[in-house]
Coordinates of C-alpha atoms and ligand atoms in Angstrom, one line a residue:
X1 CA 20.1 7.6 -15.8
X2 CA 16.2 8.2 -14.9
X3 CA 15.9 9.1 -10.9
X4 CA 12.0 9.6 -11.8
X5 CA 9.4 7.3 -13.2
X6 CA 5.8 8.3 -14.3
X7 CA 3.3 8.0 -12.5
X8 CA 1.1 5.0 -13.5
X9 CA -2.1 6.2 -12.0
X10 CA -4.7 5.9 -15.3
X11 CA -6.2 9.6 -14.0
X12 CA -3.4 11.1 -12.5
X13 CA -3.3 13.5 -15.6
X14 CA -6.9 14.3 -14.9
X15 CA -6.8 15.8 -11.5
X16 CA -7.2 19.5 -11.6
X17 CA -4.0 20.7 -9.2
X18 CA -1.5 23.3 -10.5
X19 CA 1.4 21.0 -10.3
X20 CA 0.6 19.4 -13.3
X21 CA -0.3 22.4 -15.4
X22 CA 2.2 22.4 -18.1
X23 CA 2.8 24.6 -21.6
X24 CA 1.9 27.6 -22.8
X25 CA -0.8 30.3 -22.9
X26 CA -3.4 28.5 -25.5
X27 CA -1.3 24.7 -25.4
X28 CA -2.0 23.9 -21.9
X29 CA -2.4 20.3 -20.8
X30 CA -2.7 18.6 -17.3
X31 CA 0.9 16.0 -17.0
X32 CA 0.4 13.1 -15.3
X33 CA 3.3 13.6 -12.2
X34 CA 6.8 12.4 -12.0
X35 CA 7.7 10.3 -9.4
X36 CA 11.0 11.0 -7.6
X37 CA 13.1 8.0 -6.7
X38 CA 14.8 8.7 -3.6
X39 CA 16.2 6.8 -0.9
X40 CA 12.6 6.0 0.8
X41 CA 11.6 4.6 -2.7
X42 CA 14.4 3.2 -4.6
X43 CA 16.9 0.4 -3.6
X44 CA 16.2 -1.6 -0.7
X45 CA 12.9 0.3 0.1
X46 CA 11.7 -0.3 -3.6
X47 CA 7.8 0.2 -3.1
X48 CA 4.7 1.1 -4.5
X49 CA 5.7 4.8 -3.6
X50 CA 8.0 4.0 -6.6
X51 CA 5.7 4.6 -9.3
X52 CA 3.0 6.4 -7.7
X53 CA 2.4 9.7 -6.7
X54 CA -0.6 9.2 -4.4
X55 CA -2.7 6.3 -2.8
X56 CA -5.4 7.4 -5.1
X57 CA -3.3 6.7 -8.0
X58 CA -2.4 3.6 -6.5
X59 CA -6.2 2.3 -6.0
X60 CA -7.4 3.8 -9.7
X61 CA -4.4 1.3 -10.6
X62 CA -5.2 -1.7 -8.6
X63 CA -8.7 -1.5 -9.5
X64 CA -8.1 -0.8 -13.0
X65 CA -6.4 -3.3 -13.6
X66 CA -7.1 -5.7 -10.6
X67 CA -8.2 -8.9 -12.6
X68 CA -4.1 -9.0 -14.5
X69 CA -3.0 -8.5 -10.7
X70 CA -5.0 -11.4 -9.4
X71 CA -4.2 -13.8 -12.5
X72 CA -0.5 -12.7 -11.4
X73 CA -0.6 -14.5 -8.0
X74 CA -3.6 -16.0 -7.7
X75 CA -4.8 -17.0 -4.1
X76 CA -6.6 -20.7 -4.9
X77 CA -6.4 -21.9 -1.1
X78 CA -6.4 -20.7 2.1
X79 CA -3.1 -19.8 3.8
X80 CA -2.7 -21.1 7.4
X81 CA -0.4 -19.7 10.4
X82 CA -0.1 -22.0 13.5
X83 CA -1.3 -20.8 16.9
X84 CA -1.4 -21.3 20.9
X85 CA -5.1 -20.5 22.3
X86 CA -4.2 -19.4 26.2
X87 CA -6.8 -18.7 28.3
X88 CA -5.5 -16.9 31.3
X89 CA -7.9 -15.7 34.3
X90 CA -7.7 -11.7 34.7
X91 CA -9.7 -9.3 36.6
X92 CA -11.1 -5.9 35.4
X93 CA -10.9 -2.4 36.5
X94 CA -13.8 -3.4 39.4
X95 CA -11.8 -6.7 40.5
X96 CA -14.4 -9.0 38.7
X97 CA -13.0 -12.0 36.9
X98 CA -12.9 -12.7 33.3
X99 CA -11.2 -15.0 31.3
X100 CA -8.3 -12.9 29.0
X101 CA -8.0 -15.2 25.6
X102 CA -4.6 -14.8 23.9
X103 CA -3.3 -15.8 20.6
X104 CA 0.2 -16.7 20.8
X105 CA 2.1 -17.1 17.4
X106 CA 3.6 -20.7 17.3
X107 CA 7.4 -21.1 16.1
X108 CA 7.6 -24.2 14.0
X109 CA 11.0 -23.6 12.6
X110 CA 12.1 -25.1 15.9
X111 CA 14.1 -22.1 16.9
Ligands
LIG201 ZN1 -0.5 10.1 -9.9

Protein backbone atom coordinates (compact mmCIF):
# COMPACT_ATOMS: atom_id res chain seq x y z
CA UNK A 1 0.00 0.00 0.00
CA UNK A 2 0.92 3.66 -1.37
CA UNK A 3 0.85 6.37 1.72
CA UNK A 4 2.01 8.97 -1.07
CA UNK A 5 0.50 10.10 -4.28
CA UNK A 6 2.14 12.37 -6.96
CA UNK A 7 1.69 15.44 -7.11
CA UNK A 8 -0.70 16.51 -9.93
CA UNK A 9 0.52 20.04 -10.35
CA UNK A 10 1.34 20.14 -14.48
CA UNK A 11 4.76 22.30 -13.33
CA UNK A 12 5.54 20.98 -10.22
CA UNK A 13 8.61 19.19 -11.91
CA UNK A 14 9.63 22.56 -13.17
CA UNK A 15 10.26 24.51 -10.10
CA UNK A 16 13.87 24.99 -9.50
CA UNK A 17 14.09 23.86 -5.48
CA UNK A 18 16.60 21.20 -4.28
CA UNK A 19 13.95 18.91 -3.04
CA UNK A 20 13.25 17.64 -6.25
CA UNK A 21 16.70 17.28 -7.62
CA UNK A 22 17.01 13.74 -8.24
CA UNK A 23 19.97 11.19 -10.02
CA UNK A 24 23.26 11.36 -10.66
CA UNK A 25 26.16 13.59 -11.54
CA UNK A 26 25.36 14.09 -15.57
CA UNK A 27 21.46 12.31 -15.30
CA UNK A 28 19.92 14.92 -13.21
CA UNK A 29 16.29 15.73 -13.56
CA UNK A 30 13.78 17.94 -11.51
CA UNK A 31 10.77 15.11 -9.88
CA UNK A 32 7.62 16.38 -9.57
CA UNK A 33 7.09 15.90 -5.42
CA UNK A 34 5.36 13.14 -3.53
CA UNK A 35 2.60 13.88 -1.55
CA UNK A 36 2.47 12.33 1.92
CA UNK A 37 -0.90 10.99 3.03
CA UNK A 38 -1.17 11.50 6.58
CA UNK A 39 -3.83 11.87 9.00
CA UNK A 40 -4.49 15.77 7.95
CA UNK A 41 -4.88 14.48 4.35
CA UNK A 42 -6.12 11.00 4.15
CA UNK A 43 -9.38 9.47 5.57
CA UNK A 44 -11.92 11.64 6.92
CA UNK A 45 -9.86 14.89 6.18
CA UNK A 46 -9.41 13.67 2.42
CA UNK A 47 -8.64 17.03 0.68
CA UNK A 48 -6.98 18.77 -2.00
CA UNK A 49 -3.75 18.67 0.28
CA UNK A 50 -4.16 15.01 -0.85
CA UNK A 51 -2.67 15.29 -4.17
CA UNK A 52 -0.97 18.51 -4.02
CA UNK A 53 2.06 19.71 -2.76
CA UNK A 54 1.44 23.50 -2.82
CA UNK A 55 -1.52 26.01 -3.58
CA UNK A 56 0.40 26.86 -6.65
CA UNK A 57 0.22 23.41 -7.81
CA UNK A 58 -3.23 23.42 -6.99
CA UNK A 59 -4.18 26.75 -9.15
CA UNK A 60 -1.70 25.58 -12.24
CA UNK A 61 -4.23 22.52 -11.96
CA UNK A 62 -7.52 24.19 -11.60
CA UNK A 63 -6.68 26.49 -14.30
CA UNK A 64 -5.21 23.96 -16.41
CA UNK A 65 -7.73 22.13 -16.57
CA UNK A 66 -10.67 24.33 -15.32
CA UNK A 67 -13.12 23.93 -18.35
CA UNK A 68 -13.21 19.47 -17.47
CA UNK A 69 -13.86 20.93 -13.75
CA UNK A 70 -16.66 23.16 -14.64
CA UNK A 71 -18.34 20.56 -17.26
CA UNK A 72 -18.06 18.31 -14.00
CA UNK A 73 -20.60 20.29 -11.88
CA UNK A 74 -21.73 22.80 -13.74
CA UNK A 75 -23.40 25.83 -11.96
CA UNK A 76 -26.51 26.68 -14.65
CA UNK A 77 -28.63 28.73 -11.88
CA UNK A 78 -28.18 30.66 -9.12
CA UNK A 79 -28.21 29.03 -5.61
CA UNK A 80 -30.38 30.78 -2.96
CA UNK A 81 -29.95 30.82 1.08
CA UNK A 82 -33.00 32.23 2.97
CA UNK A 83 -32.48 35.35 5.25
CA UNK A 84 -33.93 37.73 8.06
CA UNK A 85 -32.98 41.60 7.27
CA UNK A 86 -32.96 43.16 11.05
CA UNK A 87 -32.52 46.58 11.39
CA UNK A 88 -31.61 47.39 14.92
CA UNK A 89 -30.88 51.16 16.19
CA UNK A 90 -27.22 51.40 17.65
CA UNK A 91 -25.06 54.29 18.56
CA UNK A 92 -21.33 54.79 17.69
CA UNK A 93 -18.29 55.45 19.63
CA UNK A 94 -19.53 59.44 19.95
CA UNK A 95 -23.21 58.31 21.03
CA UNK A 96 -24.75 59.31 17.51
CA UNK A 97 -27.37 56.91 16.12
CA UNK A 98 -27.19 54.71 13.23
CA UNK A 99 -29.11 52.02 12.08
CA UNK A 100 -26.93 48.43 12.56
CA UNK A 101 -28.31 46.12 9.46
CA UNK A 102 -27.91 42.39 10.27
CA UNK A 103 -28.28 39.33 8.22
CA UNK A 104 -29.61 36.57 10.22
CA UNK A 105 -29.46 33.00 8.54
CA UNK A 106 -33.06 31.59 8.43
CA UNK A 107 -33.67 27.84 9.50
CA UNK A 108 -36.18 26.30 7.19
CA UNK A 109 -35.69 22.73 8.27
CA UNK A 110 -38.05 23.75 11.12
CA UNK A 111 -35.66 22.84 13.77
ZN1 LIG B 1 3.61 20.17 -6.73
Amino acid sequence: MSNFNWCHGPSCHKSHTQDRIRGVKGSKVLRTRKVAQTEWNSGERHNMYSYFCSNGCYNDYANTHINEIVALHPRTEALETPIDVVKEQATDYFGRPYVNTKIVSVDNNGG
